[in-house]
mmCIF file of C-alpha atoms (C1' of nucleotides) in Angstrom:
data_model
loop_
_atom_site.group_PDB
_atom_site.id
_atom_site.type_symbol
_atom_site.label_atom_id
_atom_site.label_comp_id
_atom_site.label_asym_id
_atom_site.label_seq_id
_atom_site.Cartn_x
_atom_site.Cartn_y
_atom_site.Cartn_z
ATOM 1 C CA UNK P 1 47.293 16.835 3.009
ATOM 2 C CA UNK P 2 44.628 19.394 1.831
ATOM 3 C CA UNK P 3 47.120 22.122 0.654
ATOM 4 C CA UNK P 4 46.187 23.474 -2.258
ATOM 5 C CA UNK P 5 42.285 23.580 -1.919
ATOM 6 C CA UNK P 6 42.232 24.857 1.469
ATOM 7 C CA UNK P 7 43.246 28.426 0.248
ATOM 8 C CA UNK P 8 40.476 28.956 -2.154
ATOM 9 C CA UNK P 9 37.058 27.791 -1.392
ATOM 10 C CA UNK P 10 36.019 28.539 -4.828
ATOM 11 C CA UNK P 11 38.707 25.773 -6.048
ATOM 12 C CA UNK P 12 36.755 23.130 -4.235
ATOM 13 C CA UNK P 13 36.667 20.475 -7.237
ATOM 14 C CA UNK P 14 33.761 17.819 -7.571
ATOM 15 C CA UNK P 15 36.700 15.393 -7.206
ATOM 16 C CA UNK P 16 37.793 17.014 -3.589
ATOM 17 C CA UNK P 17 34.370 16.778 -2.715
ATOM 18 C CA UNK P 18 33.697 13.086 -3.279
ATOM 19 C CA UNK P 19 36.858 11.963 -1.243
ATOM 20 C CA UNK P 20 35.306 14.448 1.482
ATOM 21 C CA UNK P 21 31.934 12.084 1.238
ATOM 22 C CA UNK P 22 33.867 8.728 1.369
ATOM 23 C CA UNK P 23 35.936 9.827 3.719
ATOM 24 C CA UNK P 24 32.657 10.770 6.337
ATOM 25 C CA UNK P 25 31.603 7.226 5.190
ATOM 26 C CA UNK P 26 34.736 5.357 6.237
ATOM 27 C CA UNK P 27 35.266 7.460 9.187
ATOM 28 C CA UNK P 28 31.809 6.316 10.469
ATOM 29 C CA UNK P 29 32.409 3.665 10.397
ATOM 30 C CA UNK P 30 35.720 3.317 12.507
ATOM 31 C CA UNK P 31 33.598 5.511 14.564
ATOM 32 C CA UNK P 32 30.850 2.336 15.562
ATOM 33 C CA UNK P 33 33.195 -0.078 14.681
ATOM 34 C CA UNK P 34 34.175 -0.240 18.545
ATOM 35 C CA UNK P 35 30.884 -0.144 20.102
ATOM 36 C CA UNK P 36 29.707 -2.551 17.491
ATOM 37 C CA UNK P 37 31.522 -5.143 18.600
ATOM 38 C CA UNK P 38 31.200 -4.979 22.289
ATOM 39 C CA UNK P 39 27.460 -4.525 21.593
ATOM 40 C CA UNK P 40 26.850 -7.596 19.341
ATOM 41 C CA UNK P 41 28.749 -9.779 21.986
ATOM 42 C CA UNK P 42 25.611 -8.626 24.292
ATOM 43 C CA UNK P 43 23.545 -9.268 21.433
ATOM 44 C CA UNK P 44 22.642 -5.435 21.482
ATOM 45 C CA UNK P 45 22.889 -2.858 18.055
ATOM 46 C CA UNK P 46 23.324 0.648 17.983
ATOM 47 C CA UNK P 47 20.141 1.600 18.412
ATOM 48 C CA UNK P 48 20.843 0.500 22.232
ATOM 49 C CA UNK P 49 23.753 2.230 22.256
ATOM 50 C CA UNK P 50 21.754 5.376 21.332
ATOM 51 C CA UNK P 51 19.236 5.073 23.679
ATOM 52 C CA UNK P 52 21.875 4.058 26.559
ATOM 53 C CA UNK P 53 23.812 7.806 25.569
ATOM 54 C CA UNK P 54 21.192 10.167 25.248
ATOM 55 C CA UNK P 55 20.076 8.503 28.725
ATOM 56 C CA UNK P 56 23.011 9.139 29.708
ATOM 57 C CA UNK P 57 23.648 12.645 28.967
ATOM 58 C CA UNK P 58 20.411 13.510 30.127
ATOM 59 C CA UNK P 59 19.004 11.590 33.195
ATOM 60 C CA UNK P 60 15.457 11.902 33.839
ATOM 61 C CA UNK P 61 14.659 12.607 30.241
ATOM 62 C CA UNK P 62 11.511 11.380 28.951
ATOM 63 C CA UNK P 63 10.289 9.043 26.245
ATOM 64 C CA UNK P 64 9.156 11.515 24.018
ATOM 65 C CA UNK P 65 12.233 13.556 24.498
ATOM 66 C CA UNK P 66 14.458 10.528 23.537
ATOM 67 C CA UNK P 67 12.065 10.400 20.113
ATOM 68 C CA UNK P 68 12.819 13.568 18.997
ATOM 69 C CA UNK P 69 16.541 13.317 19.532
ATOM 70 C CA UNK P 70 16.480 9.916 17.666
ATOM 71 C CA UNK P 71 14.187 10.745 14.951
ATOM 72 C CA UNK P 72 12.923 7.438 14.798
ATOM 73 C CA UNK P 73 8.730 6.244 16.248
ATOM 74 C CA UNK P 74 7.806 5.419 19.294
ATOM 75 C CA UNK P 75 7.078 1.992 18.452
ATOM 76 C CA UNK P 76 11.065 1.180 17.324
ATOM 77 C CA UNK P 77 12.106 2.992 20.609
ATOM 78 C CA UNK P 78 10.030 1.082 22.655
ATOM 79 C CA UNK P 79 11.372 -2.413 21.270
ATOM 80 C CA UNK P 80 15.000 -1.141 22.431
ATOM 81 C CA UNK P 81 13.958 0.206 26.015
ATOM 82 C CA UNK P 82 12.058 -2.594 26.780
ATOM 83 C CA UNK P 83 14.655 -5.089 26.425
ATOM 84 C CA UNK P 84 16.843 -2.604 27.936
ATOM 85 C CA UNK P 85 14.866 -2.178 31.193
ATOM 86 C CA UNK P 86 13.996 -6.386 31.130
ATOM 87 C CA UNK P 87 17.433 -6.622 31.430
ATOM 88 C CA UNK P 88 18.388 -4.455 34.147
ATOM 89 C CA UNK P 89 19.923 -1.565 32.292
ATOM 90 C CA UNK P 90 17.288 1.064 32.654
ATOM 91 C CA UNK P 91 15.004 2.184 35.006
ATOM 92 C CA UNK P 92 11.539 3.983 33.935
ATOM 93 C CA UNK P 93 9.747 6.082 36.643
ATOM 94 C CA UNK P 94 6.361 7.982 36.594
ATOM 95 C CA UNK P 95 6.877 10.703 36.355
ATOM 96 C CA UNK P 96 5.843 13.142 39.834
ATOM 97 C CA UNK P 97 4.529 16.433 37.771
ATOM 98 C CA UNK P 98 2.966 14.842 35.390
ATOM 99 C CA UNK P 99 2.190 10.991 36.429
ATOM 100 C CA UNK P 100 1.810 10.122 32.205
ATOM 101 C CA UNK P 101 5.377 10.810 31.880
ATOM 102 C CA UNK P 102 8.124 8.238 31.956
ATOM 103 C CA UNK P 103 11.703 9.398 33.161
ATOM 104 C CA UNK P 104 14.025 7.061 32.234
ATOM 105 C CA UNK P 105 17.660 6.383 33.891
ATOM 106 C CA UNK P 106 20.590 4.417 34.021
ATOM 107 C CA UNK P 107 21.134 1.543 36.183
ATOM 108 C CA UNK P 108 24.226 1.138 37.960
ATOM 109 C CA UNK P 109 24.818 -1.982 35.452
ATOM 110 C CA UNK P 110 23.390 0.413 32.591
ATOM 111 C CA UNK P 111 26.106 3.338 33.744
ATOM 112 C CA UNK P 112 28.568 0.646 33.435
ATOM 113 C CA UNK P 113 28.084 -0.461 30.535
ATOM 114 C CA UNK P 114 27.793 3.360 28.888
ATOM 115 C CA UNK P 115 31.423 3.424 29.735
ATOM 116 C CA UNK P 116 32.771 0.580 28.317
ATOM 117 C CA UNK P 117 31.097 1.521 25.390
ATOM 118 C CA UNK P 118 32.062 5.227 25.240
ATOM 119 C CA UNK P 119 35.540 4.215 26.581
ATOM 120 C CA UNK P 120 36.145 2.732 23.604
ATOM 121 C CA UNK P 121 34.602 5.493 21.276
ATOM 122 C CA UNK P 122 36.187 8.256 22.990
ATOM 123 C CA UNK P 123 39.724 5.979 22.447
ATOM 124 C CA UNK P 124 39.327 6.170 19.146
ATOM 125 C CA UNK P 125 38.087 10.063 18.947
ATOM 126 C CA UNK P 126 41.213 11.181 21.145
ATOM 127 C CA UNK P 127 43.497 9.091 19.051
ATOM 128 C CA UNK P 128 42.418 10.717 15.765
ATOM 129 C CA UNK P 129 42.222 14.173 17.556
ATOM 130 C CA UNK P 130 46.007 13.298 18.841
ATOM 131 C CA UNK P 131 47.065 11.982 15.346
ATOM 132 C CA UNK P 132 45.674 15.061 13.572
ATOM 133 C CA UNK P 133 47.039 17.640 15.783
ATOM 134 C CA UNK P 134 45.133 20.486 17.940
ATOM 135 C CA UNK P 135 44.484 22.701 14.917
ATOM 136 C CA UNK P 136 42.842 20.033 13.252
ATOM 137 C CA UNK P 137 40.593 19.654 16.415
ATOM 138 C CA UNK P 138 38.543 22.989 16.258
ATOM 139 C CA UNK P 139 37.903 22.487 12.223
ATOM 140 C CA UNK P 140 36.441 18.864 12.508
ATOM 141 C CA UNK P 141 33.818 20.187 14.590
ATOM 142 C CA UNK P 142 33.106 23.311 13.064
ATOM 143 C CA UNK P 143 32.110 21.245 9.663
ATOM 144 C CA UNK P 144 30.070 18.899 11.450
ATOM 145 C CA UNK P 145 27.877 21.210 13.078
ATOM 146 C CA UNK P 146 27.368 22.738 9.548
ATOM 147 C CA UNK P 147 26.905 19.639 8.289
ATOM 148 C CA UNK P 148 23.439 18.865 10.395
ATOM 149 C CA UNK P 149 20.280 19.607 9.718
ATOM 150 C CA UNK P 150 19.768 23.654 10.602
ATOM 151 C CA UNK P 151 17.134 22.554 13.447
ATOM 152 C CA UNK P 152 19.297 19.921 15.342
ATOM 153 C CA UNK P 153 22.218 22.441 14.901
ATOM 154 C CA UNK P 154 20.453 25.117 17.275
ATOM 155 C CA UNK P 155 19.358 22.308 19.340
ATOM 156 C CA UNK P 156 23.293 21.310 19.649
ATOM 157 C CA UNK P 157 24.132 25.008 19.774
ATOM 158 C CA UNK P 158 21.679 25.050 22.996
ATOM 159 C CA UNK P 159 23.471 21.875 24.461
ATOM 160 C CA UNK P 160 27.033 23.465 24.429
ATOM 161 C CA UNK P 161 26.181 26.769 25.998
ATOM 162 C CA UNK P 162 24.472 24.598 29.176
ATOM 163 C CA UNK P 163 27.412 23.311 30.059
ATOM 164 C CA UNK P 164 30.221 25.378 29.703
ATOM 165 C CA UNK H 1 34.136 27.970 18.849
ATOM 166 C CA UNK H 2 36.897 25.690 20.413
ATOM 167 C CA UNK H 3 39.515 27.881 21.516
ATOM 168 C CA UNK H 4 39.709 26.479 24.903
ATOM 169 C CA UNK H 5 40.865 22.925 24.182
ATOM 170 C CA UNK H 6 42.585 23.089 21.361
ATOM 171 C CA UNK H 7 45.670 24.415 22.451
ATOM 172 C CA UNK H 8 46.710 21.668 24.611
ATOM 173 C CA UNK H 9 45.048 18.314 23.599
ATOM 174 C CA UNK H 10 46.001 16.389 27.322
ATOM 175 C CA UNK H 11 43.051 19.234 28.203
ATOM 176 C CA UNK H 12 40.445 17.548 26.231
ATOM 177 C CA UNK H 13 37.932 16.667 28.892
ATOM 178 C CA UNK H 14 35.366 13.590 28.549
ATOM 179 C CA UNK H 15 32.657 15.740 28.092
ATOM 180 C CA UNK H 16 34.208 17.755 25.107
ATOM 181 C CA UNK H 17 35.359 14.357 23.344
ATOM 182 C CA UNK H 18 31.387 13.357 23.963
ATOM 183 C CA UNK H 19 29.886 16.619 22.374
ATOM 184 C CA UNK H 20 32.624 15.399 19.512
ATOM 185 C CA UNK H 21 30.912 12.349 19.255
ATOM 186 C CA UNK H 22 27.306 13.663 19.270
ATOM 187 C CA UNK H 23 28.537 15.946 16.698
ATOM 188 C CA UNK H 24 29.289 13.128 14.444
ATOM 189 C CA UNK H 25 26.306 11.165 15.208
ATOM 190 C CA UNK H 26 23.847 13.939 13.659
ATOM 191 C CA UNK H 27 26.014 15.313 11.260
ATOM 192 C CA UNK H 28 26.376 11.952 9.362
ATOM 193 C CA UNK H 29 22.408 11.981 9.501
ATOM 194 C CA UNK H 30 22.925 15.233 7.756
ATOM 195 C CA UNK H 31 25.312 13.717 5.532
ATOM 196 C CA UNK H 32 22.745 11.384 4.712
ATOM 197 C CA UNK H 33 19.292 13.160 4.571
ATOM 198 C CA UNK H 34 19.742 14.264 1.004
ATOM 199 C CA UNK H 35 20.070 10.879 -0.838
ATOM 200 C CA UNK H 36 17.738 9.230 1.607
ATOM 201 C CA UNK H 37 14.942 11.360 0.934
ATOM 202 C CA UNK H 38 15.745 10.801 -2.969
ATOM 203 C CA UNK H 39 16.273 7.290 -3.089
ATOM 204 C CA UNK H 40 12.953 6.696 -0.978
ATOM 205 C CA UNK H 41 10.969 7.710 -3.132
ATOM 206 C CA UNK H 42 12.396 5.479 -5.804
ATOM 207 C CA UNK H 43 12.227 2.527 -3.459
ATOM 208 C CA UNK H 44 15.858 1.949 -3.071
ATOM 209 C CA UNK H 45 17.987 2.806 0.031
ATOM 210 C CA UNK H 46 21.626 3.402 1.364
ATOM 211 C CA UNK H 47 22.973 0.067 0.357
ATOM 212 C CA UNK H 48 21.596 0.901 -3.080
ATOM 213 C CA UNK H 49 23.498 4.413 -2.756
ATOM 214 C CA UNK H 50 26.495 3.153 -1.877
ATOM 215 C CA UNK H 51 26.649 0.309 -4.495
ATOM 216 C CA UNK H 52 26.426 3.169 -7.186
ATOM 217 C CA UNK H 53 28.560 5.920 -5.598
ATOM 218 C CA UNK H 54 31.387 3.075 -5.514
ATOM 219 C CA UNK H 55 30.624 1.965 -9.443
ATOM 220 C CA UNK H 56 30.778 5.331 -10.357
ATOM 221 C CA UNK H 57 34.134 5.835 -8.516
ATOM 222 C CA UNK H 58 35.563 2.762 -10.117
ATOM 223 C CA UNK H 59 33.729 2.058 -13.544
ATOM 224 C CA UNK H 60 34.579 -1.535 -14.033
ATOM 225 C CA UNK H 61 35.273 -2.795 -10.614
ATOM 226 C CA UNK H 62 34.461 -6.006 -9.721
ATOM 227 C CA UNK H 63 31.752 -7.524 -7.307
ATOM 228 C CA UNK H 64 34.652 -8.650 -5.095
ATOM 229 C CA UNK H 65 35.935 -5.446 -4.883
ATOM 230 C CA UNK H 66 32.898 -3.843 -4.334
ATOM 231 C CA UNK H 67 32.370 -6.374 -1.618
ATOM 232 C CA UNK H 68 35.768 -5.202 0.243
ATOM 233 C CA UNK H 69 35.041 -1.925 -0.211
ATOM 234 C CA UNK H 70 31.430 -1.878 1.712
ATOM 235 C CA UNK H 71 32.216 -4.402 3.769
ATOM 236 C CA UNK H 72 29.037 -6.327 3.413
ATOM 237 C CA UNK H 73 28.752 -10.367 2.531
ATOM 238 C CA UNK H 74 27.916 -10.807 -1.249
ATOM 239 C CA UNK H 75 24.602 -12.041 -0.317
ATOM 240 C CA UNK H 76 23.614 -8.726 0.767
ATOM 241 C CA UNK H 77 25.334 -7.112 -1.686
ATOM 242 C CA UNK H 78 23.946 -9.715 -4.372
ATOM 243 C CA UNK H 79 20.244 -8.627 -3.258
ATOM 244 C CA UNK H 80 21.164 -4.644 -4.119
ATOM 245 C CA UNK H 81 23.067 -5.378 -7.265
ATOM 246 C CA UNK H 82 20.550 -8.045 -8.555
ATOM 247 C CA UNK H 83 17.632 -4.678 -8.327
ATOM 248 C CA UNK H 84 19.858 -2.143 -9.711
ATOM 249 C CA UNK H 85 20.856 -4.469 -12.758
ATOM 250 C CA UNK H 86 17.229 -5.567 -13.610
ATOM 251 C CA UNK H 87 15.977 -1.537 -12.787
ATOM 252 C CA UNK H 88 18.588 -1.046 -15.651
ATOM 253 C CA UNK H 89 20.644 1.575 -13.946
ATOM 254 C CA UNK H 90 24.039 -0.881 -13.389
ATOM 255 C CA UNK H 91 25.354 -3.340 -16.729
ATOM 256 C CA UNK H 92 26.943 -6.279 -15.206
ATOM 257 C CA UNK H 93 29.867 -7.433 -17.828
ATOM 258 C CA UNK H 94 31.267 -10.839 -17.920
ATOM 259 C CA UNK H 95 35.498 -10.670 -17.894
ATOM 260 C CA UNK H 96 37.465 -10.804 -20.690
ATOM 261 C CA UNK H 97 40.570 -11.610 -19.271
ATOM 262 C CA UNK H 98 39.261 -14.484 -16.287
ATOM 263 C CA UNK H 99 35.473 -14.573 -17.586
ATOM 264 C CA UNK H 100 34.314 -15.713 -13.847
ATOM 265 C CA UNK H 101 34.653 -11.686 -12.350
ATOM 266 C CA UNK H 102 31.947 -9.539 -13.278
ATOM 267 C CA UNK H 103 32.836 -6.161 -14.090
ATOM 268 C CA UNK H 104 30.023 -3.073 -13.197
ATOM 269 C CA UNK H 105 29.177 -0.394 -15.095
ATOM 270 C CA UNK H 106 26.737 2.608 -14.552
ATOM 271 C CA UNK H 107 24.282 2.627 -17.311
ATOM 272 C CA UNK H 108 23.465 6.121 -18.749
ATOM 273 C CA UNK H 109 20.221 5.724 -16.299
ATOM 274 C CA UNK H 110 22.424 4.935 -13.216
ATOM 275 C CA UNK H 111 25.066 7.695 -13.760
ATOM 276 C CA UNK H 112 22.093 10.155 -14.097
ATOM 277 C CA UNK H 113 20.446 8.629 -10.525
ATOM 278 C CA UNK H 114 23.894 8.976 -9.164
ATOM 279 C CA UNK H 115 24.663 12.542 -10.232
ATOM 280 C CA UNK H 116 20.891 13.404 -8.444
ATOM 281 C CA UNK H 117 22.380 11.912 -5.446
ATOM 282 C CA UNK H 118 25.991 12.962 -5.534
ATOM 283 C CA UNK H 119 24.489 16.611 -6.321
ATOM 284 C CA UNK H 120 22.549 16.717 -3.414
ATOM 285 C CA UNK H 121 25.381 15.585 -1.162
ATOM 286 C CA UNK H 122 27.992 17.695 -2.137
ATOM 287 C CA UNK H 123 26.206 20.835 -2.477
ATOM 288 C CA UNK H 124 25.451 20.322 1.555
ATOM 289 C CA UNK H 125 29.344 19.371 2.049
ATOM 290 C CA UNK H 126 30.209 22.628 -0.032
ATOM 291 C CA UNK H 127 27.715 24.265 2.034
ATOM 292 C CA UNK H 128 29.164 23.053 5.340
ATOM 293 C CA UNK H 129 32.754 23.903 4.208
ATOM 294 C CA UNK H 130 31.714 27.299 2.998
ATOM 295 C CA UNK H 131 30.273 28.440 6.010
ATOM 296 C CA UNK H 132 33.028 26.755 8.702
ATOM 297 C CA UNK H 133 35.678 28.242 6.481
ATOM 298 C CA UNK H 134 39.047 27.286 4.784
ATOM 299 C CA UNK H 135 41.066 26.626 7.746
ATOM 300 C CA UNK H 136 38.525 24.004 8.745
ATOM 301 C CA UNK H 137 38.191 21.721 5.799
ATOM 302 C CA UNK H 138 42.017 21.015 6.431
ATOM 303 C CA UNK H 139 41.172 19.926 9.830
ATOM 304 C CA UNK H 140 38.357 18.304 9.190
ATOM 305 C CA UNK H 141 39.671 15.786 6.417
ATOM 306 C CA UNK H 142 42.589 15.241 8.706
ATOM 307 C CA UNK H 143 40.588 14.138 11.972
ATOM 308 C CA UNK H 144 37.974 11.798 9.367
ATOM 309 C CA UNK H 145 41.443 10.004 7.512
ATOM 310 C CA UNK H 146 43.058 9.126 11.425
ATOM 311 C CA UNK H 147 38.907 7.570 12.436
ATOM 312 C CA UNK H 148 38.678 5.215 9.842
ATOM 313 C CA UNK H 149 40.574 1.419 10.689
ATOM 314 C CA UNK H 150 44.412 1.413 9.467
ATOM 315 C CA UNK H 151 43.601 -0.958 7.179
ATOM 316 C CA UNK H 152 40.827 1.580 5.036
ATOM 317 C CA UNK H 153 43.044 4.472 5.592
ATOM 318 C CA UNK H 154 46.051 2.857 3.938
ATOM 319 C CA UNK H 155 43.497 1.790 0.826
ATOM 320 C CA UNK H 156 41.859 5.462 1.122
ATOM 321 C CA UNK H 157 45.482 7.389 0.795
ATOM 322 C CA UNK H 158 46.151 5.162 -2.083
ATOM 323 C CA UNK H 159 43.418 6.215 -3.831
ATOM 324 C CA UNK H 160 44.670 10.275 -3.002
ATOM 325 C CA UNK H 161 47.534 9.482 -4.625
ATOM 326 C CA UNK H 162 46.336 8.181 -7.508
ATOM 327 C CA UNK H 163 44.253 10.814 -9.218
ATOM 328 C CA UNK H 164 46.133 13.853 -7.601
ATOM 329 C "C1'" DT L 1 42.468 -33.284 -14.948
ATOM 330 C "C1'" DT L 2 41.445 -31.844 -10.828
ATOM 331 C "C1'" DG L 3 41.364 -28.564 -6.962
ATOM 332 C "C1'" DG L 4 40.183 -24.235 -5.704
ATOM 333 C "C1'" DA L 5 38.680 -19.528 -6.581
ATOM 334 C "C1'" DA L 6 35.022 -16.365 -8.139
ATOM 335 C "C1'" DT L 7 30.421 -15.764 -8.636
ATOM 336 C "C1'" DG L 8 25.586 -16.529 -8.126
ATOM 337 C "C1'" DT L 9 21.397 -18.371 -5.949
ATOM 338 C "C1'" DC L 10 18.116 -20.318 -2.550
ATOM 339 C "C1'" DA L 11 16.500 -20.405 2.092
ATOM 340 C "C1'" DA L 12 16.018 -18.814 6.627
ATOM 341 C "C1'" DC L 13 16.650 -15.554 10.145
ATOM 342 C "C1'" DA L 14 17.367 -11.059 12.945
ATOM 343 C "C1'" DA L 15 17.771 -6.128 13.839
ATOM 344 C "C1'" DG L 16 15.668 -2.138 13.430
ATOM 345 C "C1'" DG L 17 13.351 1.012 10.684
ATOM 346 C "C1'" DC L 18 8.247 2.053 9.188
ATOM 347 C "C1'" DT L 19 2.675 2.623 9.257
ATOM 348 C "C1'" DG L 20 -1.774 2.018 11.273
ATOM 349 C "C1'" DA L 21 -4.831 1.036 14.911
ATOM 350 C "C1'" DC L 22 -6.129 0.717 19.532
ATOM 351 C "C1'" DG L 23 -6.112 1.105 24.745
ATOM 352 C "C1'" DT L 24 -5.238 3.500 29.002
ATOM 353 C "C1'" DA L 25 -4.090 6.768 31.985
ATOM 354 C "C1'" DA L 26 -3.569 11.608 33.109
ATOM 355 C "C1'" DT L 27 -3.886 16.238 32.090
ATOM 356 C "C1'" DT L 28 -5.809 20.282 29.914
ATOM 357 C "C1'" DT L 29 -9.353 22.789 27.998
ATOM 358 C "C1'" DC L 30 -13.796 24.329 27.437
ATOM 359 C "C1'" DG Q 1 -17.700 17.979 34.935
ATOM 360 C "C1'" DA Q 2 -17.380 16.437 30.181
ATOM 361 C "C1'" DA Q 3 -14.547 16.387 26.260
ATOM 362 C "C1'" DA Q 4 -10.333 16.747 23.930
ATOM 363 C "C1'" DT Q 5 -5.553 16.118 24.020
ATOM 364 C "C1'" DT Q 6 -1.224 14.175 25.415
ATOM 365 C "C1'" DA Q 7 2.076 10.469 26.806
ATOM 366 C "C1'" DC Q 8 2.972 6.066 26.559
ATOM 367 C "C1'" DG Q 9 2.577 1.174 25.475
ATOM 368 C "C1'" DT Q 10 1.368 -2.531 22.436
ATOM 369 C "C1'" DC Q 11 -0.274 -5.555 18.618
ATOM 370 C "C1'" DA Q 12 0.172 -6.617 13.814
ATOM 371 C "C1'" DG Q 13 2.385 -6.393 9.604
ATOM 372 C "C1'" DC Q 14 5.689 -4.660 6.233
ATOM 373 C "C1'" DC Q 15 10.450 -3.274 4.341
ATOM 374 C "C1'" DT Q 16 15.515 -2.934 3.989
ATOM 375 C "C1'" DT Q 17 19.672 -4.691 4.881
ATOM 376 C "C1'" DG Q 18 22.534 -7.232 7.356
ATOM 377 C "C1'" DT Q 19 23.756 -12.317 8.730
ATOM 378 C "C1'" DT Q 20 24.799 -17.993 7.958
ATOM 379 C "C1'" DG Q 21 24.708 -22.079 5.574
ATOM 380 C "C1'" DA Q 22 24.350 -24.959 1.594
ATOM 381 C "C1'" DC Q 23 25.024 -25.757 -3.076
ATOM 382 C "C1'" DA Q 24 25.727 -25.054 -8.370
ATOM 383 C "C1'" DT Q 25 28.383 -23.214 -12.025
ATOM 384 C "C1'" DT Q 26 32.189 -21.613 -14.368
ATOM 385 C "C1'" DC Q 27 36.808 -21.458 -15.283
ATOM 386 C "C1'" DC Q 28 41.828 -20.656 -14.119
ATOM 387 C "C1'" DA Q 29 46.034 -22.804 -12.776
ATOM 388 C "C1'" DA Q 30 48.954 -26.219 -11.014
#
DNA sequence: TTGGAATGTCAACAAGGCTGACGTAATTTC
DNA sequence: GAAATTACGTCAGCCTTGTTGACATTCCAA
């Protein structure tokens, strides 16, 4: 596919453009389609799932860190990591520095169940990635990161340097 | 970026497929930021975007179609079209041929809310395309087509075909 | 003519967003 | 040391958008 419009920005049509949007729309949706269903058998959603990763990538992180990666108020984060710590999955500390602080990690059940789920999403990513072939690879992600919003881009930028 | 893995795909490491996943997780919010922001302030949301973006794609289609296509239960669907129809923007049209379908039409008023929206979208996909470059659109498409389920990418190459 | 398909509608419920207000520590600032 | 600010939690209420289940209507097709 995507011959003839690849040469020539310029010839980007309208047309190519819209199966570019519905194709980000379908593709998201194979993309939670995995989690999604191991979640609602736990009778969790994705906004778990978000909360469980972003713990996960960053131990230790605070509340207020988590609501600026998720964009969303404190009071719709709280609903999710309160069930999530009733149930075992997270742990909140005080924080030492600063005692207002809450530093929130994974519990060993928590941990495991950020696997399963991410097993499964990862599946699915290194299929397509295998399907699509290695040149394909570097593109995909070059689009997305023009594709966020300028501010979370740096912020991503930032993340990928650290760990190298 | 991404020289390093994508010569040899068996080297894609967890934590590369993982920054591949949090890239798609804020660039659909990207994807999505535009219309949101426009469609708020006229009191509808997604479900009302996609409804339109898929009437406008198929002028005519059905309500069952439309229903396989999002992949929602009519109720829910019902609720959206049920606003759109009485806001005037989509013409609900009994079937000449079996008069129980219901065939959906953008009114001039809805084609004009969905050429705001579409506007807005593609001019940030154009953006994102213009500044990752040629060779990455390619890739890009490709990786999105092998995410979706089978089943959607078999229905979403049919559709390539058809208006090539 | 009758069964089943397509569509619509009513009701009830849940997840997960939102705003606004308030309380309580703890820290920072003056 | 008092006052302001920050971090977090919580209560209450609202909205959108998804879900099930039940039921009516219309109409095609066997």
């Amino acid at each position: 596919m995507a011959q003839g419009h690849s040469d020539n920005l310029l010839f980007l049509t309208d047309e190519q453009l819209r199966r570019a949007i519905e194709a980000m729309f379908f593709a998201y949706r194979g993309f939670t389609a995995d989690p999604d269903r191991i979640l609602s058998d736990l009778n969790y959603g994705r906004a778990h799932h978000r909360a469980i990763h972003f713990i996960n990538r960053t131990p230790g992180t605070t509340v207020n860190n988590l609501l600026a990666i998720l964009g969303v108020t404190k009071q719709s984060l709280n609903r999710v990591l309160r069930t999530l710590i009733e149930d075992g999955l997270v742990d909140s500390r005080v924080g030492t520095r600063d005692r207002r602080e809450r530093h929130l990690f994974l519990t060993d059940a928590g941990a495991a169940l950020e696997q399963r789920l991410s097993d499964a999403q990862r599946a699915r990513m290194r299929a397509a990635f295998r399907e699509a072939g290695p040149a394909s690879v570097a593109g995909f992600r070059e689009v997305l990161e023009h594709m966020m919003d300028p501010e979370l881009r740096r912020h991503f930028a930032a993340v990928k340097e650290g760990d190298r």
